[in-house]
Amino acid sequence: MPNLKKRAFALAGALSLGALLASCSTNKPKPVAPVAPAATTRPNAAVVRGGAMPPAAPREFRAAWVSTVANIDWPSRSNLTADKQQAEAIAILERARALNLNAIVLQVRPAADAIYASNIEPWSEYLTGQQGQPPRPFYDPLAFWIKEAHARGMELHAWFNPYRARQTVGKPTAANHISRTYPAAVKNYGKLEWMDPGEEAASSQTLAVVLDVVRRYDIDGVHVDDYFYPYPIDAAGADNGALDGKGGKQELDFPDWASWQRYVNSGGKLDRASWRRQNVNKLIEAMYTGIHREKSWVRFGVSPFGVGRPDRRPPGIVGFSQYDKLYADVELWLENGWLDYLTPQLYWPIAQKPQAYDVLLDYWLAQNRKARHVWPGLFTSRIGAPTREYQPQEIVDQIDVTRTRPAAGGHVHFSMAALMENRKGVYDRLRVASYPGQALVPASSWLGSTVPGVPVVQAGHQANVTKLQLTAGSNNALYAIWARYGDEWRFTVVPAARVDWALPDDARLGAANAVVVSAVDRLGNESARLKVL
């Protein structure tokens, strides 16, 4: 939508272990088969009691969007020095890690621009205040975010807006912006500049940008948002009520007459709406295929508007039709397996019957016949909004509802700002009620199911700490570590780059009396476990 600030509310000391371990008692690790308990660990359980071996690791995708457009989340202003930008990024990652989130969805292409070093599109104005101007002193923000996220055991998903060319018409534009390199591919629509999905130059550039990032950066996922054809505006240029599905005013049609006529003149048989959907479908399929051709482990996800197409909706559900207005046939993408995960923006409360959270979640789960991940988007930033605000309990309740659906394995908060600000205590509430312990991201077995190599682990105890020396096996991204204190199993996720890890004695229960370690690869596959103690 035109005003994204408004939409944010409206959608609103290194220790060498060699000498230490040489002087400590050690236990040779014994490989053991993975445990297959009757039920996996609950995602909101900090402690699991009893058992000679721990249960399966808790699994849940827990993420937050970090918006760069309009400086909603990061950087806080467009004229910060590189050092200040990096400090803000670290603060966000530390906050997310302390909350036991395991992924960040970072907006890297807000408007046909880049928050990374690109030979295709210009530097984003949201970094420096001037499109085409790199950060000073120079650094690559995306590379920085990836490095720091992985160092904390978190995934980094690169978020692309597929077609928005500029948030405001008429602002100075860099020479390599698509509005200047392929001016026919960009249309003015109200106050926006928008890439025409019917122009091959537009879709080709978006695909090239995505695949360039996949090739050059160690990202974990590619994420596309809900902006396909633009949200309709009325003839006066105002938002036409998509959020609440009211609309009803005379809409300004998207000015793609030239590309439409070219299609008709070439013998095209589709009606205009179907042709528009076909344009978007082709890009989605090409991205999915291209991403996995480059790197099989990089997952592709889309976060569409949360209400499905009108002819399939459950009784009582009403509202805006992205199928008819944004020309996004999300149900088809799921049906064809063109997504690894779907994050429908379910930005309404459970009690709002025309767009009830739980009913919409069930709708999307029913469309998911390929059994891809469904991780709904939560409107956490509506907490403290000037109108129709949420209380923190609404978000807690939505997470609880999601957890009652076994086929829904996670969720994403829009956006990180609400968590950073702890609006109405939501961060504190989530930390206690929803995320007392860590969790692994669910595995994506359709992309590969070969388990990683078994890690090599040595353990020793000294000075009230159990020290682990870790050596990664093949394809290792994380270590999953269970430690038992008394009869309490506690779970920890450790980055594979770590060569050591410390398990402090518990003040009440003493030293860990059992430790079990496994390796986890980029797709979430887990190795056989090692019982170290």
Coordinates of C-alpha atoms in Angstrom, one line a residue:
M1 CA 0.0 0.0 0.0
P2 CA 1.2 3.6 -0.6
N3 CA 2.0 4.6 2.9
L4 CA 4.1 1.9 4.5
K5 CA 4.6 3.6 7.8
K6 CA 0.8 3.7 8.0
R7 CA 0.5 0.1 6.9
A8 CA 2.9 -1.0 9.6
F9 CA 0.1 0.0 12.0
A10 CA -2.8 -0.6 9.7
L11 CA -1.5 -4.1 9.0
A12 CA 0.1 -3.0 11.4
G13 CA 36.9 -14.9 27.1
A14 CA 37.9 -17.5 24.6
L15 CA 39.2 -20.5 26.5
S16 CA 41.4 -23.1 24.9
L17 CA 40.0 -26.5 25.8
G18 CA 42.9 -28.7 24.8
A19 CA 44.9 -28.4 28.0
L20 CA 41.8 -28.3 30.1
L21 CA 40.3 -31.5 28.7
A22 CA 43.7 -33.2 29.1
S23 CA 43.5 -32.7 32.8
C24 CA 39.8 -33.5 33.2
S25 CA 38.0 -36.8 33.2
T26 CA 36.4 -37.5 29.8
N27 CA 33.9 -39.9 28.5
K28 CA 34.1 -41.5 25.0
P29 CA 30.9 -40.7 23.2
K30 CA 28.7 -43.5 22.2
P31 CA 26.6 -43.2 19.0
V32 CA 23.0 -43.9 19.7
A33 CA 20.0 -44.1 17.4
P34 CA 17.7 -41.0 17.3
V35 CA 14.8 -41.4 19.7
A36 CA 11.3 -41.6 18.3
P37 CA 9.1 -40.7 21.3
A38 CA 5.3 -40.8 21.2
A39 CA 5.2 -37.0 21.0
T40 CA 7.8 -34.4 20.2
T41 CA 8.7 -31.8 22.8
R42 CA 6.2 -29.0 23.0
P43 CA 7.5 -25.8 21.5
N44 CA 6.7 -23.8 24.7
A45 CA 8.4 -26.3 27.1
A46 CA 11.6 -25.1 28.7
V47 CA 12.2 -28.4 30.6
V48 CA 11.3 -32.0 29.9
R49 CA 11.3 -34.3 32.8
G50 CA 12.4 -38.0 33.0
G51 CA 13.8 -40.5 30.7
A52 CA 17.2 -42.0 30.0
M53 CA 17.3 -40.2 26.7
P54 CA 15.7 -36.9 25.7
P55 CA 12.7 -36.7 23.4
A56 CA 12.8 -35.4 19.8
A57 CA 14.0 -31.8 19.6
P58 CA 11.3 -29.1 19.6
R59 CA 10.6 -27.8 16.1
E60 CA 9.0 -24.5 15.3
F61 CA 9.8 -21.7 12.8
R62 CA 9.9 -18.5 14.9
A63 CA 10.7 -15.4 12.9
A64 CA 10.2 -11.7 12.6
W65 CA 10.1 -9.5 9.6
V66 CA 12.7 -6.6 9.5
S67 CA 11.4 -4.0 7.1
T68 CA 13.8 -1.6 5.5
V69 CA 11.2 0.3 3.4
A70 CA 10.4 3.6 4.9
N71 CA 12.9 2.7 7.7
I72 CA 10.1 0.8 9.6
D73 CA 12.5 -1.5 11.4
W74 CA 16.0 -1.0 10.2
P75 CA 18.0 1.2 9.9
S76 CA 16.0 3.6 12.1
R77 CA 17.0 6.5 9.8
S78 CA 18.3 6.7 6.3
N79 CA 21.4 8.8 7.2
L80 CA 23.1 6.7 9.9
T81 CA 26.8 5.9 9.7
A82 CA 27.8 2.3 8.9
D83 CA 28.8 1.8 12.5
K84 CA 25.4 2.9 13.8
Q85 CA 23.6 0.7 11.2
Q86 CA 25.6 -2.3 12.3
A87 CA 25.0 -1.5 16.0
E88 CA 21.2 -1.4 15.4
A89 CA 21.4 -4.7 13.5
I90 CA 23.2 -6.4 16.3
A91 CA 20.6 -5.1 18.8
I92 CA 17.8 -6.6 16.7
L93 CA 19.6 -9.9 16.5
E94 CA 20.4 -10.0 20.1
R95 CA 16.8 -9.2 21.0
A96 CA 15.5 -11.9 18.7
R97 CA 18.0 -14.5 20.0
A98 CA 17.1 -13.6 23.7
L99 CA 13.4 -14.2 22.8
N100 CA 14.4 -17.6 21.4
L101 CA 13.4 -16.7 17.8
N102 CA 15.4 -18.7 15.2
A103 CA 15.0 -16.7 12.0
I104 CA 15.0 -13.2 10.7
V105 CA 13.2 -12.2 7.4
L106 CA 15.2 -9.2 6.2
Q107 CA 13.9 -6.9 3.5
V108 CA 16.8 -6.6 1.0
R109 CA 14.9 -5.2 -2.0
P110 CA 12.3 -2.7 -0.9
A111 CA 11.8 -0.9 -4.2
A112 CA 13.9 -2.2 -7.1
D113 CA 16.9 -1.3 -5.1
A114 CA 19.3 -3.2 -2.8
I115 CA 20.6 -3.1 0.7
Y116 CA 23.6 -5.1 -0.5
A117 CA 26.3 -4.6 -3.1
S118 CA 24.6 -5.2 -6.5
N119 CA 25.7 -4.9 -10.1
I120 CA 22.0 -5.0 -11.2
E121 CA 20.2 -2.5 -9.0
P122 CA 21.2 0.7 -7.1
W123 CA 21.8 1.0 -3.4
S124 CA 18.6 1.7 -1.5
E125 CA 17.8 5.2 -0.4
Y126 CA 16.7 3.8 2.9
L127 CA 20.3 3.1 3.8
T128 CA 21.9 6.5 3.0
G129 CA 19.0 8.8 2.1
Q130 CA 20.1 8.9 -1.6
Q131 CA 19.5 6.1 -4.0
G132 CA 22.7 4.7 -5.5
Q133 CA 24.8 5.9 -2.6
P134 CA 26.7 3.1 -0.7
P135 CA 27.1 3.1 3.1
R136 CA 30.0 5.0 4.5
P137 CA 32.4 3.7 5.6
F138 CA 31.6 1.0 3.0
Y139 CA 30.3 -2.4 4.1
D140 CA 27.8 -4.9 2.7
P141 CA 24.8 -4.9 5.0
L142 CA 23.4 -8.2 3.8
A143 CA 26.7 -10.0 4.3
F144 CA 26.9 -8.5 7.8
W145 CA 23.4 -9.6 8.7
I146 CA 24.0 -13.1 7.5
K147 CA 27.3 -13.5 9.3
E148 CA 25.8 -12.2 12.6
A149 CA 22.6 -14.2 12.3
H150 CA 24.5 -17.4 11.7
A151 CA 26.9 -16.7 14.6
R152 CA 23.8 -16.7 16.8
G153 CA 22.4 -20.0 15.3
M154 CA 19.6 -18.1 13.5
E155 CA 18.5 -18.3 9.9
L156 CA 18.5 -15.3 7.6
H157 CA 15.8 -15.2 4.9
A158 CA 16.2 -12.5 2.2
W159 CA 12.9 -10.7 1.5
F160 CA 12.3 -9.2 -1.9
N161 CA 9.5 -7.0 -3.1
P162 CA 8.9 -8.4 -6.6
Y163 CA 7.4 -5.4 -8.5
R164 CA 7.5 -2.2 -6.5
A165 CA 9.8 0.3 -8.3
R166 CA 9.5 3.3 -6.1
Q167 CA 7.5 4.3 -3.1
T168 CA 7.0 7.8 -4.3
V169 CA 6.8 9.1 -7.9
G170 CA 9.2 11.9 -8.9
K171 CA 12.1 11.4 -6.4
P172 CA 15.7 11.4 -7.8
T173 CA 16.5 8.1 -9.3
A174 CA 19.9 6.4 -9.8
A175 CA 21.1 5.8 -13.4
N176 CA 20.9 2.0 -13.0
H177 CA 17.4 2.0 -11.5
I178 CA 14.9 0.1 -13.7
S179 CA 12.8 3.2 -14.3
R180 CA 15.8 4.5 -16.3
T181 CA 17.3 1.3 -17.8
Y182 CA 13.9 -0.1 -18.9
P183 CA 11.5 2.9 -18.6
A184 CA 8.7 1.1 -20.5
A185 CA 8.6 -1.6 -17.8
V186 CA 7.7 0.9 -15.1
K187 CA 4.3 2.5 -14.7
N188 CA 3.1 5.3 -12.5
Y189 CA 0.1 4.2 -10.4
G190 CA -1.1 6.9 -8.0
K191 CA 1.9 8.0 -6.0
L192 CA 3.8 4.8 -6.8
E193 CA 6.2 3.6 -9.5
W194 CA 5.4 0.0 -10.3
M195 CA 7.0 -2.6 -12.5
D196 CA 4.5 -4.0 -15.0
P197 CA 4.4 -7.8 -14.6
G198 CA 3.3 -8.1 -18.2
E199 CA 6.7 -6.6 -19.3
E200 CA 9.3 -9.3 -19.8
A201 CA 12.0 -6.8 -18.7
A202 CA 10.4 -6.4 -15.3
S203 CA 10.0 -10.1 -14.5
S204 CA 13.4 -10.9 -15.9
Q205 CA 15.1 -8.3 -13.7
T206 CA 13.3 -9.5 -10.6
L207 CA 14.4 -13.1 -11.3
A208 CA 17.9 -12.0 -12.0
V209 CA 18.1 -10.1 -8.8
V210 CA 16.9 -13.0 -6.7
L211 CA 19.2 -15.5 -8.3
D212 CA 22.1 -13.2 -8.0
V213 CA 21.6 -13.0 -4.2
V214 CA 21.2 -16.8 -4.0
R215 CA 24.5 -17.3 -5.8
R216 CA 26.6 -14.8 -3.9
Y217 CA 25.2 -14.8 -0.4
D218 CA 24.8 -17.6 2.2
I219 CA 21.1 -17.0 2.8
D220 CA 18.8 -19.6 4.2
G221 CA 15.7 -18.6 2.3
V222 CA 14.2 -16.3 -0.3
H223 CA 11.0 -14.6 0.8
V224 CA 8.5 -12.7 -1.4
D225 CA 5.7 -10.5 0.0
D226 CA 2.2 -9.7 -1.1
Y227 CA 2.9 -6.9 -3.6
F228 CA 2.3 -8.5 -7.0
Y229 CA 0.0 -6.2 -9.0
P230 CA -0.4 -3.2 -6.7
Y231 CA -3.2 -2.9 -4.1
P232 CA -6.0 -1.0 -5.8
I233 CA -6.4 2.7 -5.3
D234 CA -9.4 4.8 -6.1
A235 CA -9.6 7.4 -8.8
A236 CA -8.3 10.0 -6.3
G237 CA -5.3 8.0 -5.5
A238 CA -6.4 6.8 -2.0
D239 CA -6.1 3.3 -0.6
N240 CA -9.3 1.5 -1.5
G241 CA -9.8 -0.5 1.7
A242 CA -8.0 -3.8 1.0
L243 CA -7.1 -4.5 4.6
D244 CA -10.7 -4.7 5.9
G245 CA -12.1 -5.9 2.6
K246 CA -14.5 -2.9 2.3
G247 CA -13.4 -1.1 -0.8
G248 CA -16.3 -0.3 -3.1
K249 CA -15.0 2.9 -4.6
Q250 CA -14.2 3.3 -8.3
E251 CA -10.8 1.8 -8.7
L252 CA -8.0 3.1 -10.8
D253 CA -7.0 0.3 -13.2
F254 CA -3.3 -0.6 -13.5
P255 CA -2.0 1.0 -16.7
D256 CA -0.7 -2.1 -18.4
W257 CA -2.5 -1.4 -21.7
A258 CA 0.6 -1.7 -23.9
S259 CA 1.7 -5.1 -22.6
W260 CA -1.8 -6.4 -22.7
Q261 CA -2.3 -5.3 -26.3
R262 CA 1.0 -6.9 -27.2
Y263 CA -0.2 -10.1 -25.7
V264 CA -3.5 -10.0 -27.6
N265 CA -1.9 -9.1 -30.9
S266 CA 0.5 -12.0 -30.5
G267 CA -2.6 -14.4 -30.5
G268 CA -3.1 -14.7 -26.7
K269 CA -6.4 -16.2 -25.7
L270 CA -6.7 -15.5 -22.0
D271 CA -8.9 -12.7 -20.6
R272 CA -7.1 -9.8 -19.0
A273 CA -7.4 -11.0 -15.4
S274 CA -6.2 -14.5 -16.3
W275 CA -3.3 -13.1 -18.3
R276 CA -2.3 -11.0 -15.3
R277 CA -2.4 -14.0 -13.0
Q278 CA -0.3 -16.0 -15.6
N279 CA 2.3 -13.2 -15.5
V280 CA 2.7 -13.6 -11.8
N281 CA 2.5 -17.4 -11.9
K282 CA 5.4 -17.6 -14.4
L283 CA 7.6 -15.5 -12.1
I284 CA 6.8 -17.6 -9.0
E285 CA 7.5 -20.9 -10.8
A286 CA 10.7 -19.5 -12.3
M287 CA 11.9 -18.3 -8.9
Y288 CA 11.2 -21.7 -7.3
T289 CA 13.0 -23.6 -10.0
G290 CA 15.9 -21.2 -10.3
I291 CA 16.6 -21.0 -6.6
H292 CA 16.8 -24.7 -6.2
R293 CA 18.9 -25.1 -9.3
E294 CA 21.4 -22.8 -7.7
K295 CA 21.3 -24.1 -4.1
S296 CA 19.0 -27.0 -3.2
W297 CA 18.9 -26.0 0.5
V298 CA 17.6 -22.4 0.1
R299 CA 13.9 -22.4 0.8
F300 CA 11.4 -20.3 -1.1
G301 CA 8.5 -18.7 0.7
V302 CA 5.7 -16.2 0.0
S303 CA 3.7 -14.1 2.4
P304 CA 0.4 -13.3 0.6
F305 CA -2.6 -11.5 1.8
G306 CA -4.4 -13.7 4.3
V307 CA -7.8 -14.2 2.7
G308 CA -8.2 -16.9 0.0
R309 CA -9.9 -16.7 -3.4
P310 CA -13.7 -16.1 -3.1
D311 CA -14.9 -19.3 -4.7
R312 CA -13.1 -21.4 -2.0
R313 CA -13.6 -19.5 1.2
P314 CA -15.2 -21.0 4.3
P315 CA -18.7 -19.9 5.1
G316 CA -18.7 -16.5 6.8
I317 CA -15.3 -15.4 5.6
V318 CA -15.4 -12.2 3.5
G319 CA -13.0 -9.5 2.4
F320 CA -10.5 -8.4 -0.2
S321 CA -9.7 -10.8 -3.1
Q322 CA -6.0 -11.0 -3.9
Y323 CA -6.9 -13.5 -6.6
D324 CA -9.0 -10.8 -8.4
K325 CA -7.1 -7.6 -7.4
L326 CA -3.5 -8.5 -6.9
Y327 CA -3.7 -11.4 -9.5
A328 CA -2.0 -13.8 -7.0
D329 CA -3.2 -17.4 -7.4
V330 CA -1.7 -18.6 -4.2
E331 CA -3.8 -21.7 -4.1
L332 CA -2.3 -22.7 -7.4
W333 CA 1.2 -22.2 -6.2
L334 CA 0.6 -24.5 -3.2
E335 CA -1.1 -27.1 -5.5
N336 CA 1.9 -27.1 -7.8
G337 CA 4.5 -27.2 -5.1
W338 CA 6.1 -23.9 -6.1
L339 CA 6.6 -22.9 -2.5
D340 CA 8.6 -24.4 0.4
Y341 CA 6.7 -22.4 2.9
L342 CA 3.6 -20.2 2.9
T343 CA 3.2 -17.3 5.4
P344 CA -0.3 -16.0 4.9
Q345 CA -0.7 -12.6 6.6
L346 CA -3.4 -13.4 9.1
Y347 CA -3.7 -9.9 10.4
W348 CA -7.1 -10.2 12.2
P349 CA -8.0 -11.3 15.7
I350 CA -9.5 -14.7 16.5
A351 CA -12.8 -13.1 17.5
Q352 CA -13.3 -11.1 14.2
K353 CA -15.6 -13.6 12.5
P354 CA -15.4 -12.3 8.9
Q355 CA -11.7 -12.8 8.9
A356 CA -11.2 -15.1 11.9
Y357 CA -7.6 -16.1 12.5
D358 CA -8.3 -19.7 13.2
V359 CA -10.7 -20.2 10.3
L360 CA -8.3 -18.6 7.8
L361 CA -5.4 -20.7 9.1
D362 CA -7.5 -23.9 8.6
Y363 CA -8.3 -22.7 5.2
W364 CA -4.7 -22.5 4.1
L365 CA -3.8 -25.8 5.7
A366 CA -6.6 -27.4 3.7
Q367 CA -5.1 -26.0 0.5
N368 CA -1.7 -27.4 1.3
R369 CA -1.9 -30.8 -0.4
K370 CA 1.8 -31.0 -1.0
A371 CA 2.5 -30.7 2.7
R372 CA 4.7 -27.7 2.5
H373 CA 5.4 -25.5 5.6
V374 CA 2.6 -23.2 6.6
W375 CA 3.9 -20.5 9.0
P376 CA 1.3 -17.7 9.4
G377 CA 2.1 -14.1 9.7
L378 CA 1.0 -12.4 12.9
F379 CA 0.2 -8.7 13.2
T380 CA 2.2 -8.1 16.3
S381 CA 2.7 -4.4 15.4
R382 CA -1.0 -3.8 15.8
I383 CA -0.3 -3.8 19.6
G384 CA -0.4 -0.1 20.5
A385 CA -1.8 1.0 17.2
P386 CA -4.0 4.1 17.2
T387 CA -7.1 2.2 16.0
R388 CA -8.2 -1.4 16.2
E389 CA -5.2 -2.3 18.4
Y390 CA -4.4 -5.7 19.8
Q391 CA -3.5 -6.6 23.3
P392 CA -0.4 -8.8 23.8
Q393 CA -2.6 -11.7 24.8
E394 CA -4.1 -11.8 21.2
I395 CA -0.7 -12.7 19.8
V396 CA -0.1 -15.3 22.6
D397 CA -3.5 -16.8 21.8
Q398 CA -2.8 -16.9 18.1
I399 CA 0.5 -18.7 18.7
D400 CA -1.4 -21.2 20.9
V401 CA -4.1 -21.7 18.2
T402 CA -1.4 -22.4 15.6
R403 CA 0.3 -24.9 17.9
T404 CA -2.9 -26.9 18.0
R405 CA -2.6 -27.5 14.3
P406 CA 0.2 -30.1 13.7
A407 CA 0.5 -29.1 10.1
A408 CA 1.3 -25.5 11.0
G409 CA 4.9 -25.5 12.3
G410 CA 5.6 -21.9 13.1
H411 CA 4.8 -18.2 12.6
V412 CA 6.3 -14.8 11.7
H413 CA 5.8 -11.5 13.6
F414 CA 5.2 -8.3 11.7
S415 CA 7.3 -6.7 12.6
M416 CA 10.5 -6.6 14.8
A417 CA 9.7 -3.0 15.9
A418 CA 7.0 -4.2 18.3
L419 CA 9.3 -6.7 19.9
M420 CA 12.2 -4.2 20.2
E421 CA 9.9 -1.6 21.8
N422 CA 8.2 -4.3 24.0
R423 CA 4.8 -2.7 23.3
K424 CA 2.5 -3.2 26.2
G425 CA 4.9 -5.8 27.5
V426 CA 4.5 -8.2 24.5
Y427 CA 8.2 -9.2 24.5
D428 CA 8.1 -10.1 28.1
R429 CA 4.8 -12.0 27.7
L430 CA 6.1 -14.0 24.8
R431 CA 9.3 -14.8 26.5
V432 CA 7.5 -16.4 29.4
A433 CA 4.3 -17.8 27.8
S434 CA 5.4 -18.7 24.3
Y435 CA 9.2 -19.0 24.0
P436 CA 10.7 -20.2 27.3
G437 CA 13.0 -22.6 25.4
Q438 CA 14.7 -22.8 22.0
A439 CA 13.5 -24.7 19.0
L440 CA 14.9 -26.0 15.7
V441 CA 13.4 -25.0 12.4
P442 CA 11.2 -27.8 10.9
A443 CA 12.9 -29.9 8.3
S444 CA 12.2 -29.6 4.6
S445 CA 12.5 -33.2 3.6
W446 CA 11.2 -32.7 0.0
L447 CA 14.4 -30.7 -0.7
G448 CA 16.6 -33.5 0.7
S449 CA 16.5 -36.0 3.5
T450 CA 20.1 -37.2 3.8
V451 CA 21.2 -36.8 7.4
P452 CA 24.4 -34.9 8.3
G453 CA 27.5 -36.6 9.6
V454 CA 27.6 -37.4 13.3
P455 CA 29.6 -34.8 15.3
V456 CA 32.7 -35.6 17.3
V457 CA 32.3 -34.4 20.9
Q458 CA 34.5 -34.6 24.0
A459 CA 33.3 -33.6 27.5
G460 CA 35.0 -32.6 30.7
H461 CA 34.0 -31.0 34.0
Q462 CA 35.9 -28.4 35.9
A463 CA 35.1 -25.3 38.0
N464 CA 31.4 -25.9 38.0
V465 CA 31.1 -26.1 34.2
T466 CA 30.8 -29.0 31.8
K467 CA 32.9 -28.2 28.8
L468 CA 32.1 -29.6 25.4
Q469 CA 34.7 -29.7 22.6
L470 CA 32.8 -29.9 19.3
T471 CA 33.9 -31.1 15.8
A472 CA 31.4 -30.8 13.0
G473 CA 30.5 -33.6 10.7
S474 CA 29.7 -33.1 7.1
N475 CA 27.0 -30.5 6.1
N476 CA 26.6 -29.4 9.7
A477 CA 24.8 -26.1 10.4
L478 CA 23.9 -26.4 14.0
Y479 CA 24.4 -28.6 17.0
A480 CA 21.3 -29.7 19.0
I481 CA 22.4 -30.3 22.6
W482 CA 20.3 -31.8 25.4
A483 CA 21.7 -31.7 29.0
R484 CA 20.0 -33.4 31.9
Y485 CA 20.1 -31.9 35.4
G486 CA 18.6 -34.2 37.9
D487 CA 15.7 -35.5 35.9
E488 CA 15.3 -32.3 33.9
W489 CA 16.3 -32.3 30.2
R490 CA 17.1 -28.9 28.8
F491 CA 17.6 -28.0 25.1
T492 CA 20.1 -25.7 23.5
V493 CA 20.9 -24.8 19.8
V494 CA 24.5 -24.1 19.1
P495 CA 26.0 -22.7 15.8
A496 CA 28.2 -25.3 14.0
A497 CA 31.0 -22.7 13.8
R498 CA 31.5 -23.1 17.6
V499 CA 34.3 -25.4 18.6
D500 CA 33.4 -25.4 22.3
W501 CA 30.3 -25.0 24.5
A502 CA 29.9 -24.6 28.2
L503 CA 27.1 -26.1 30.3
P504 CA 27.2 -24.4 33.7
D505 CA 26.2 -26.4 36.8
D506 CA 22.7 -25.7 38.0
A507 CA 22.6 -24.0 41.4
R508 CA 19.9 -26.4 42.6
L509 CA 20.6 -29.7 40.7
G510 CA 24.4 -29.5 40.3
A511 CA 26.3 -30.6 37.2
A512 CA 24.7 -32.1 34.1
N513 CA 24.5 -35.9 34.5
A514 CA 23.9 -36.6 30.9
V515 CA 24.5 -34.8 27.6
V516 CA 23.3 -35.8 24.2
V517 CA 24.5 -34.0 21.0
S518 CA 23.4 -34.2 17.4
A519 CA 24.1 -32.3 14.2
V520 CA 21.5 -30.5 12.1
D521 CA 22.0 -29.5 8.5
R522 CA 20.7 -26.5 6.4
L523 CA 17.4 -28.3 5.7
G524 CA 16.8 -29.3 9.3
N525 CA 17.8 -32.9 9.0
E526 CA 19.2 -34.3 12.2
S527 CA 22.1 -36.8 12.6
A528 CA 22.2 -39.8 14.9
R529 CA 22.7 -38.7 18.5
L530 CA 25.8 -39.0 20.6
K531 CA 25.4 -39.7 24.3
V532 CA 28.4 -37.9 25.7
L533 CA 27.8 -38.4 29.4

